[in-house]
XYZ file of C-alpha atoms in Angstrom:
621
model
C 25.185 16.602 -13.273
C 25.664 19.400 -10.791
C 23.075 19.311 -8.009
C 22.906 19.973 -4.302
C 22.839 16.971 -2.011
C 19.156 17.670 -1.321
C 18.370 17.796 -5.027
C 20.344 14.597 -5.632
C 18.382 12.760 -2.917
C 15.039 13.781 -4.409
C 16.075 12.917 -7.967
C 17.552 9.540 -6.981
C 14.475 8.441 -5.058
C 12.136 9.475 -7.870
C 13.898 6.953 -10.133
C 13.705 3.928 -7.803
C 11.234 1.117 -8.410
C 10.424 -2.242 -6.823
C 9.296 -5.328 -8.711
C 7.768 -8.631 -7.700
C 5.967 -11.112 -9.931
C 6.566 -8.831 -12.896
C 4.692 -5.861 -11.358
C 6.584 -2.606 -10.803
C 5.869 -0.097 -8.041
C 7.363 3.232 -7.074
C 9.638 2.620 -4.116
C 9.112 6.135 -2.727
C 5.593 7.251 -3.589
C 5.878 10.686 -2.037
C 7.220 12.800 0.811
C 6.065 14.099 4.158
C 7.973 16.961 5.709
C 8.022 19.635 8.355
C 10.640 22.261 7.531
C 12.946 24.192 9.784
C 16.612 24.994 9.981
C 18.277 21.739 9.115
C 16.231 20.902 5.997
C 14.475 23.993 4.656
C 17.349 25.059 2.377
C 18.314 21.507 1.422
C 15.524 18.987 0.994
C 12.871 21.711 1.299
C 14.321 23.642 -1.640
C 14.811 20.425 -3.601
C 11.189 19.349 -3.163
C 9.995 22.802 -4.221
C 12.145 22.631 -7.345
C 10.861 19.155 -8.165
C 7.260 20.282 -7.745
C 7.813 23.196 -10.142
C 9.944 21.480 -12.786
C 8.811 17.852 -12.693
C 5.316 17.631 -11.154
C 4.489 14.198 -9.800
C 8.106 13.061 -9.464
C 8.252 13.747 -5.717
C 4.782 14.598 -4.349
C 5.038 16.517 -1.080
C 2.497 16.612 1.762
C 2.638 18.878 4.765
C 2.541 17.091 8.127
C 1.680 18.463 11.555
C 3.741 16.188 13.769
C 6.968 14.421 12.853
C 5.993 11.219 14.656
C 2.640 11.296 12.880
C 4.172 11.526 9.429
C 6.303 8.443 10.082
C 3.195 6.582 11.256
C 1.456 7.605 8.031
C 4.398 6.270 6.033
C 4.242 2.982 7.954
C 0.511 2.668 7.343
C 1.093 3.363 3.661
C 3.838 0.727 3.442
C 1.767 -1.917 5.185
C -1.196 -1.280 2.910
C 1.071 -1.623 -0.125
C 2.504 -4.933 1.183
C 5.887 -3.229 1.692
C 6.432 -2.664 -2.029
C 6.152 1.134 -1.683
C 6.613 3.612 1.118
C 6.962 7.347 1.816
C 9.984 9.443 2.751
C 9.924 11.834 5.728
C 12.141 14.817 6.417
C 12.499 16.945 9.540
C 14.593 19.764 10.878
C 17.306 19.120 13.459
C 16.797 18.656 17.197
C 13.232 18.036 18.431
C 11.914 17.739 14.884
C 14.280 14.827 14.375
C 13.756 13.129 17.729
C 9.997 13.319 17.262
C 10.486 10.764 14.481
C 12.262 8.224 16.700
C 9.049 6.642 18.028
C 7.749 6.284 14.477
C 11.036 4.675 13.453
C 10.775 2.166 16.303
C 7.209 1.299 15.319
C 8.214 0.687 11.714
C 11.183 -1.489 12.648
C 9.255 -3.555 15.201
C 6.554 -4.183 12.602
C 9.053 -4.869 9.777
C 7.689 -1.967 7.718
C 9.904 0.102 5.391
C 10.030 3.861 6.038
C 12.737 6.277 4.883
C 13.742 9.110 7.212
C 15.919 12.153 6.568
C 16.428 14.070 9.815
C 18.348 17.296 9.483
C 21.612 17.372 11.387
C 24.237 19.778 12.734
C 26.900 21.454 10.574
C 29.423 19.005 9.152
C 31.963 21.840 9.027
C 31.296 22.750 12.680
C 31.944 26.399 11.883
C 28.837 27.498 13.764
C 28.874 25.081 16.714
C 26.712 24.939 18.697
C 23.804 25.679 16.398
C 20.263 26.153 17.629
C 18.840 22.870 19.035
C 22.226 21.116 18.925
C 23.047 18.659 21.671
C 26.683 19.095 22.706
C 28.632 16.135 24.041
C 31.861 17.173 25.781
C 33.368 13.715 25.087
C 33.143 13.854 21.289
C 32.221 16.097 18.384
C 30.603 13.547 16.085
C 27.420 12.751 18.026
C 24.065 14.466 17.642
C 20.549 13.637 18.797
C 20.160 11.695 15.543
C 22.278 8.920 17.020
C 19.124 7.954 18.924
C 17.891 6.540 15.601
C 20.614 3.882 15.541
C 18.946 1.233 17.741
C 15.534 1.680 16.109
C 16.713 1.718 12.489
C 17.564 -1.260 10.292
C 20.062 0.972 8.503
C 21.573 4.221 9.740
C 24.050 6.514 8.049
C 25.198 10.098 8.384
C 26.410 11.799 5.217
C 29.256 14.097 6.251
C 30.410 14.689 2.662
C 28.575 14.683 -0.695
C 30.824 11.867 -1.929
C 29.262 9.574 0.684
C 25.708 10.045 -0.590
C 25.577 7.417 -3.389
C 26.579 4.546 -1.115
C 24.146 5.719 1.585
C 21.245 5.929 -0.871
C 21.979 2.558 -2.455
C 22.245 0.887 0.927
C 19.009 2.549 1.999
C 17.150 1.196 -1.033
C 18.676 -2.239 -0.495
C 17.343 -2.461 3.064
C 13.958 -0.954 2.256
C 13.351 -3.608 -0.415
C 14.642 -6.612 1.530
C 11.745 -8.455 3.253
C 14.176 -9.836 5.839
C 16.019 -6.633 6.707
C 13.320 -4.024 6.180
C 12.267 -1.463 8.765
C 13.172 2.156 9.393
C 16.047 3.479 7.293
C 17.584 6.713 8.546
C 20.008 8.943 6.676
C 21.023 11.925 8.776
C 21.873 14.913 6.594
C 23.890 17.797 8.100
C 22.217 21.024 7.064
C 25.258 22.511 5.335
C 25.841 19.295 3.376
C 22.222 19.297 2.145
C 22.774 22.640 0.456
C 26.235 21.829 -0.930
C 26.537 21.281 -4.689
C 28.438 18.378 -6.269
C 29.052 16.885 -9.690
C 27.181 13.569 -9.734
C 27.500 10.753 -12.278
C 24.396 10.576 -14.484
C 23.958 6.859 -13.835
C 23.139 7.578 -10.177
C 19.768 8.923 -11.351
C 18.952 6.232 -13.898
C 15.719 4.247 -13.613
C 16.579 1.436 -11.195
C 14.429 -1.600 -10.348
C 14.929 -3.472 -7.080
C 13.689 -7.037 -7.458
C 11.910 -8.344 -4.365
C 12.676 -12.035 -4.512
C 10.463 -14.916 -3.509
C 12.926 -17.084 -1.641
C 12.410 -20.775 -2.377
C 12.828 -23.053 0.662
C 15.781 -25.399 0.881
C 14.594 -28.915 -0.149
C 16.108 -30.544 2.931
C 14.406 -28.058 5.269
C 11.099 -28.575 3.484
C 11.503 -32.344 3.773
C 12.075 -32.070 7.537
C 8.932 -29.974 7.890
C 6.904 -32.446 5.814
C 8.064 -35.289 8.015
C 6.808 -33.474 11.115
C 3.487 -32.598 9.493
C 2.788 -36.095 8.173
C 2.639 -37.359 11.734
C 0.461 -34.518 13.068
C -2.916 -35.476 14.542
C -4.095 -32.052 15.701
C -2.101 -29.467 13.726
C -2.913 -25.761 13.837
C -1.778 -22.991 11.481
C -0.860 -19.617 12.992
C -0.980 -17.125 10.130
C 1.074 -13.966 10.683
C 1.616 -10.760 8.767
C 4.081 -12.449 6.426
C 1.181 -14.304 4.786
C -0.403 -11.010 3.774
C 2.805 -9.172 2.838
C 3.839 -11.997 0.514
C 0.322 -12.102 -0.983
C 0.058 -15.739 0.060
C -3.574 -15.705 1.218
C -4.816 -17.752 -1.734
C -1.989 -20.264 -1.268
C -2.900 -20.481 2.432
C -6.553 -21.152 1.621
C -5.652 -23.923 -0.824
C -3.194 -25.467 1.655
C -5.738 -25.419 4.482
C -8.461 -26.906 2.304
C -6.164 -29.619 0.938
C -4.886 -30.685 4.371
C -7.873 -29.829 6.555
C -5.702 -27.873 8.995
C -7.535 -25.069 10.884
C -6.168 -21.529 10.619
C -5.709 -19.121 13.532
C -4.453 -15.576 13.033
C -2.185 -13.067 14.738
C -2.999 -9.356 14.807
C -0.851 -8.699 11.714
C -2.164 -11.848 10.030
C -5.865 -11.210 10.586
C -7.582 -11.424 7.223
C -5.239 -14.120 5.943
C -8.359 -16.296 5.737
C -11.907 -14.927 5.580
C -13.611 -15.083 8.973
C -16.438 -17.298 7.655
C -14.234 -19.889 5.964
C -14.974 -23.363 7.410
C -11.362 -23.728 8.582
C -11.016 -20.261 10.104
C -10.962 -20.319 13.914
C -10.079 -16.656 14.375
C -7.609 -14.839 16.561
C -5.096 -16.717 18.673
C -3.338 -15.831 21.924
C -3.961 -13.316 24.681
C -6.507 -11.419 22.555
C -7.692 -14.527 20.770
C -10.919 -16.477 20.515
C -11.747 -19.441 22.746
C -12.047 -21.488 19.544
C -8.473 -20.835 18.407
C -7.041 -21.022 21.923
C -8.708 -24.348 22.704
C -7.216 -25.839 19.533
C -3.867 -24.191 20.364
C -3.781 -25.833 23.796
C -4.239 -29.277 22.224
C -2.186 -28.848 19.041
C 0.616 -31.377 18.604
C 2.112 -29.391 15.705
C 1.919 -25.596 15.291
C 2.656 -24.262 11.806
C 3.732 -20.633 12.175
C 3.654 -18.825 8.835
C 5.120 -15.329 8.719
C 4.796 -14.742 12.458
C 7.362 -13.591 14.987
C 5.525 -15.304 17.875
C 5.045 -12.243 20.077
C 3.958 -12.718 23.674
C 0.357 -11.934 22.740
C 0.361 -14.578 20.001
C 1.728 -17.229 22.350
C -0.222 -15.978 25.402
C 3.181 -15.443 27.007
C 4.190 -18.998 26.072
C 1.142 -20.643 27.593
C -1.010 -20.983 24.461
C 0.562 -24.188 23.095
C 0.303 -26.550 26.015
C 0.339 -30.091 24.607
C 3.098 -32.362 25.853
C 5.782 -32.593 23.176
C 4.228 -29.912 20.953
C 6.375 -29.245 17.888
C 6.667 -26.205 15.652
C 7.116 -25.808 11.910
C 8.119 -22.206 11.188
C 7.899 -20.714 7.694
C 9.481 -17.276 7.465
C 11.721 -15.228 5.191
C 13.770 -14.331 8.276
C 15.888 -17.116 9.758
C 15.696 -15.292 13.092
C 11.931 -15.848 13.286
C 11.946 -19.261 11.622
C 14.234 -20.650 14.355
C 12.001 -19.694 17.280
C 10.643 -22.306 19.701
C 13.148 -24.859 18.390
C 10.914 -25.327 15.377
C 11.578 -27.108 12.110
C 12.880 -24.019 10.344
C 11.839 -23.367 6.746
C 13.366 -20.135 5.497
C 11.406 -19.067 2.476
C 8.683 -16.937 0.974
C 5.279 -17.813 2.428
C 3.527 -18.223 -0.917
C 6.220 -20.363 -2.529
C 6.628 -22.511 0.572
C 2.894 -23.121 0.914
C 2.640 -24.147 -2.729
C 5.416 -26.678 -2.239
C 3.998 -27.931 1.063
C 0.604 -28.479 -0.550
C 2.201 -30.673 -3.219
C 4.363 -32.551 -0.718
C 1.383 -33.302 1.564
C -0.975 -34.448 -1.183
C -1.725 -37.668 0.730
C -2.179 -35.999 4.117
C -5.476 -34.847 5.632
C -6.665 -34.305 9.187
C -9.439 -36.500 10.549
C -13.060 -35.538 9.866
C -13.820 -35.303 13.577
C -11.020 -32.770 14.131
C -12.199 -30.528 11.295
C -15.801 -30.774 12.454
C -14.788 -29.817 15.974
C -12.858 -26.788 14.708
C -15.906 -25.710 12.712
C -18.200 -26.181 15.700
C -15.938 -24.120 17.980
C -15.752 -21.349 15.379
C -19.545 -21.327 14.971
C -20.031 -21.104 18.730
C -17.660 -18.149 18.869
C -19.434 -16.423 15.977
C -22.675 -16.678 17.937
C -20.878 -15.084 20.898
C -19.689 -12.263 18.637
C -23.246 -11.698 17.446
C -24.426 -11.329 21.043
C -21.554 -8.981 21.886
C -22.422 -6.831 18.869
C -26.047 -6.458 20.003
C -25.964 -6.425 23.810
C -28.439 -3.603 24.311
C -26.201 -2.338 27.118
C -27.386 0.832 28.874
C -27.129 3.642 29.674
C -23.983 3.817 27.551
C -23.261 1.273 24.815
C -20.531 -1.280 25.307
C -17.407 -0.985 23.192
C -18.284 -4.322 21.565
C -21.526 -2.757 20.308
C -19.607 0.181 18.837
C -17.311 -2.250 17.027
C -20.325 -4.223 15.853
C -21.986 -1.136 14.417
C -18.830 -0.231 12.497
C -18.359 -3.822 11.300
C -21.970 -3.896 10.068
C -21.459 -0.575 8.271
C -18.214 -1.691 6.618
C -18.239 -3.385 3.242
C -15.871 -6.295 2.478
C -13.076 -4.138 1.002
C -13.301 -1.403 3.619
C -10.429 -1.077 6.101
C -10.573 -0.729 9.870
C -7.550 0.981 11.458
C -6.657 0.909 15.145
C -3.639 0.636 17.448
C -3.114 0.716 21.206
C -5.676 0.400 23.973
C -8.568 -1.933 24.616
C -10.009 -1.777 21.100
C -7.212 -3.765 19.372
C -7.887 -6.705 21.670
C -11.620 -6.501 21.061
C -11.108 -6.095 17.315
C -8.749 -9.067 17.138
C -11.397 -11.287 18.710
C -14.540 -9.770 17.244
C -13.944 -8.113 13.864
C -15.274 -10.133 10.955
C -12.598 -9.716 8.295
C -13.497 -10.551 4.714
C -10.544 -9.132 2.788
C -6.778 -9.604 3.336
C -6.269 -5.839 3.532
C -9.456 -5.092 5.461
C -7.877 -5.165 8.919
C -5.062 -2.816 9.915
C -4.239 -2.856 13.626
C -0.765 -1.777 14.741
C 0.031 -4.085 17.622
C 3.736 -4.738 17.250
C 4.665 -1.524 19.043
C 1.123 -0.868 20.336
C 1.685 2.847 19.912
C -0.939 5.269 21.170
C -1.490 7.996 18.611
C -0.889 5.814 15.571
C -4.537 5.516 14.574
C -5.331 8.749 12.733
C -1.910 9.167 11.132
C -1.818 5.481 10.199
C -5.322 5.750 8.772
C -4.183 8.679 6.639
C -1.372 6.527 5.260
C -3.770 3.656 4.576
C -6.131 5.915 2.638
C -3.294 7.458 0.621
C -2.177 3.937 -0.303
C -5.691 2.715 -1.141
C -7.895 5.679 -2.117
C -10.524 3.326 -3.563
C -11.296 1.835 -0.132
C -13.353 3.336 2.688
C -11.191 3.674 5.796
C -12.682 3.526 9.304
C -10.325 4.757 12.032
C -11.289 3.546 15.499
C -9.639 5.642 18.197
C -10.205 6.086 21.916
C -9.963 9.375 23.743
C -6.544 8.461 25.190
C -4.950 7.914 21.784
C -6.813 10.868 20.279
C -5.310 13.206 22.863
C -1.854 11.779 22.120
C -1.953 12.637 18.433
C -4.910 14.022 16.504
C -2.962 16.589 14.479
C -2.891 14.648 11.221
C -6.631 15.260 10.929
C -5.524 18.659 9.648
C -3.309 17.022 7.022
C -6.217 14.826 5.920
C -8.465 17.886 5.677
C -5.815 19.784 3.724
C -5.285 16.914 1.276
C -9.049 16.320 0.929
C -8.576 12.724 2.056
C -11.747 10.891 3.058
C -11.550 9.288 6.512
C -14.312 8.093 8.825
C -12.961 8.485 12.355
C -14.999 6.812 15.091
C -13.923 8.559 18.287
C -14.865 6.505 21.345
C -15.006 8.590 24.502
C -14.625 6.673 27.773
C -12.826 9.333 29.825
C -9.557 7.575 30.440
C -7.253 4.716 29.586
C -9.702 1.818 29.363
C -7.177 -0.873 28.481
C -4.663 0.079 31.144
C -7.521 0.497 33.601
C -8.426 -3.156 33.118
C -4.778 -4.200 33.272
C -4.250 -2.135 36.421
C -7.233 -3.819 38.031
C -5.929 -7.259 37.074
C -2.610 -6.643 38.863
C -4.323 -5.199 41.933
C -3.438 -1.557 41.230
C -7.104 -0.484 41.376
C -7.115 1.468 38.070
C -4.730 4.022 39.612
C -3.941 6.913 37.257
C -6.117 5.648 34.424
C -9.241 7.853 34.605
C -9.512 11.470 33.462
C -10.764 13.104 36.673
C -10.366 16.271 38.740
C -8.556 15.988 42.064
C -10.941 15.405 44.942
C -10.764 16.723 48.510
C -8.182 14.091 49.400
C -5.862 15.243 46.616
C -6.508 12.156 44.497
C -7.525 12.053 40.826
C -10.913 10.662 41.770
C -13.218 13.664 41.417
C -15.679 14.567 38.686
C -15.056 13.738 35.043
C -13.067 16.355 33.148
C -15.218 18.567 30.891
C -13.260 17.709 27.732
C -15.181 18.025 24.460
C -13.237 16.092 21.838
C -16.001 16.486 19.273
C -15.604 20.258 19.480
C -11.850 19.809 19.185
C -12.214 17.752 16.001
C -14.564 20.351 14.548
C -12.007 23.067 15.302
C -9.463 21.130 13.205
C -11.705 21.366 10.150
C -13.562 18.049 10.373
C -17.246 17.411 9.975
C -18.471 16.020 13.300
C -21.485 13.859 14.107
C -22.393 13.106 17.709
C -24.022 9.759 18.503
C -25.487 8.982 21.922
C -26.756 5.471 21.201
C -26.064 2.540 18.888
C -29.059 3.471 16.729
C -27.664 6.989 16.345
C -24.202 5.573 15.654
C -25.599 3.338 12.913
C -27.288 6.333 11.296
C -24.159 8.456 11.666
C -22.010 5.815 9.947
C -24.458 5.607 7.048
C -24.329 9.399 6.749
C -20.528 9.364 6.941
C -20.265 6.902 4.049
C -22.048 9.381 1.793
C -20.022 12.401 2.902
C -16.703 13.734 1.608
C -13.587 14.683 3.507
C -12.894 13.833 7.141
C -15.908 12.840 9.235
C -15.507 12.302 12.969
C -18.268 10.311 14.644
C -18.158 10.866 18.404
C -19.725 8.287 20.711
C -19.547 7.666 24.453
C -18.978 4.073 25.600
C -18.950 2.241 28.926
C -15.296 1.483 29.826
C -16.303 -1.074 32.457
C -18.230 -3.447 30.173
C -15.743 -6.100 29.107
C -15.749 -8.094 25.916
C -16.076 -11.898 25.929
C -12.980 -13.591 27.325
C -10.305 -15.350 25.312
C -9.502 -18.057 27.838
C -5.816 -17.099 27.786
C -3.152 -15.368 29.879
C -0.671 -12.508 29.528
C 2.483 -12.285 31.603
C 2.502 -8.911 33.378
C 4.493 -9.164 36.638
C 2.643 -8.316 39.849
C 4.241 -6.708 42.887
C 5.567 -9.542 45.063
C 5.086 -7.564 48.271
C 2.264 -5.200 49.151
C 0.024 -4.005 51.962
C -2.951 -4.052 49.567
C -5.147 -7.133 49.519
C -5.953 -6.525 45.863
C -2.270 -6.824 45.002
C -1.773 -9.906 47.171
C -4.696 -11.640 45.483
C -3.399 -10.639 42.057
C 0.053 -11.983 42.872
C -1.422 -15.344 43.859
C -3.210 -15.494 40.506
C 0.003 -14.478 38.762
C 1.967 -17.333 40.360
C -0.720 -19.721 39.181
C -0.470 -18.394 35.628
C 3.317 -18.718 35.618
C 3.036 -22.443 36.223
C 1.667 -22.947 32.726
C 4.554 -21.208 30.947
C 6.699 -23.290 28.622
C 10.177 -22.768 27.169
C 9.548 -24.722 23.944
C 13.150 -25.920 24.035
């Protein structure tokens, strides 16, 4: 079959499927692309031809920012539990490097995305081409080599003959729950347009089986032995519980054993917030209920978590003398953390086996009752935070409460960096395993709108609420235009607080006095401490084609959200919030080093507090 390399890529990917539990999915459900020299004559032409000759085989959507389209692909993949994703193509040079941040986000979060950056000429007949980075030491490096450290698989196809192995390896990594992340295949622009005679079998329908790894019996037995002796065990449910569709198995395990369940950011929704054994978020952005149990836990059962510093409160969360860990994870790398009893296996299959093996085990009534009491006390705190009546501007917790009240059980909230993820982790009442989508592995400002677009494309039957602050909005709002163009319904709640609220609080905590975190004019002393900048983000959103509703109070916000539910297309609800009104505390700590020497009293005081916090850190050796 004679095709160009670009045409061969498109045809191959259209034939790939994933399968788990007997259910097939398209591996690559569509394409995002921004065309320029480097991909317009290769993949661009191939996608046009596919659209004209085989509609639906390779659906193409036009993006506005290369980083944004990778974020959308990551959001799509997460919503589909990593069984499907989107491919992204860019031109060479800045178009390619714009995708690097998106690649890093996907890899950090273990989310499959497939990237095809255009590259320089393989033949080098036109060196240097426009946007080419020249390296006087070698001729085989381009800016695309920056993808290597942030990709789980990287290849550059210098000749058509190399394409089949690159594509097969790409699909292998994308469909492996252990290895998955960003997959990058750099395609020199002349190679993309080159024709080759391909074997027909390259384009045959191919199904990649996503296995459910069964735990080794000996490893399971070691874990059971630890758990049988646990007095105050605590489950930490991570994203792996949701990706493996193990939420029902987790519920049955918790109910059978009476072990309370705390959740990471990626694992939030693993157990409904109102379940009697749910104690909510754990760690630096956690609830006092979960963190109090974490401090006293003698055994921590980490399921599908990588134990980030927020989850462990920088290794201060689990404070009991002799605390032990049982780690269930498909990745041996994560299962071995904190010197835990390592159980390498699929979360669902492992939980089913653990439930059977612990049939005679159950925590004491008093422990379960205490967990329930702590959770109920926190829920009352959440209710107060949702309805503070704060004036003149509403608190961010009230904004979150209004959105949570407006959301139905299957609706999805999307957020990323800033102060809102921490507040959402503590406060959001999640009722569905896919109802909470906060990117906090890379904590990337600008993810929200693009990620929300990906979520909605993956689950068009769900209402999607995107919560975004002004800082993240100004980083990347362009994919609003893509959503408008594709007639995708999004409800974007744009919270204006005139600066970086999260970093402002962090800056204050380390004694740096919120330096450089407010959006202000320069004053007479040359400092950014003058009047607030006259930025109108609502007008900006309207200029991008969105319907905009302004809300100046919680009552108006509630009405605006009800109106937005009934509307079509992209609706941006703009609301001002007070950046200085904090949410209820988590009773935890985060390790952010403080300057050890300073003339500022605020820094000296912060450093003294920092030294005190460091004393509680553990190595879990």
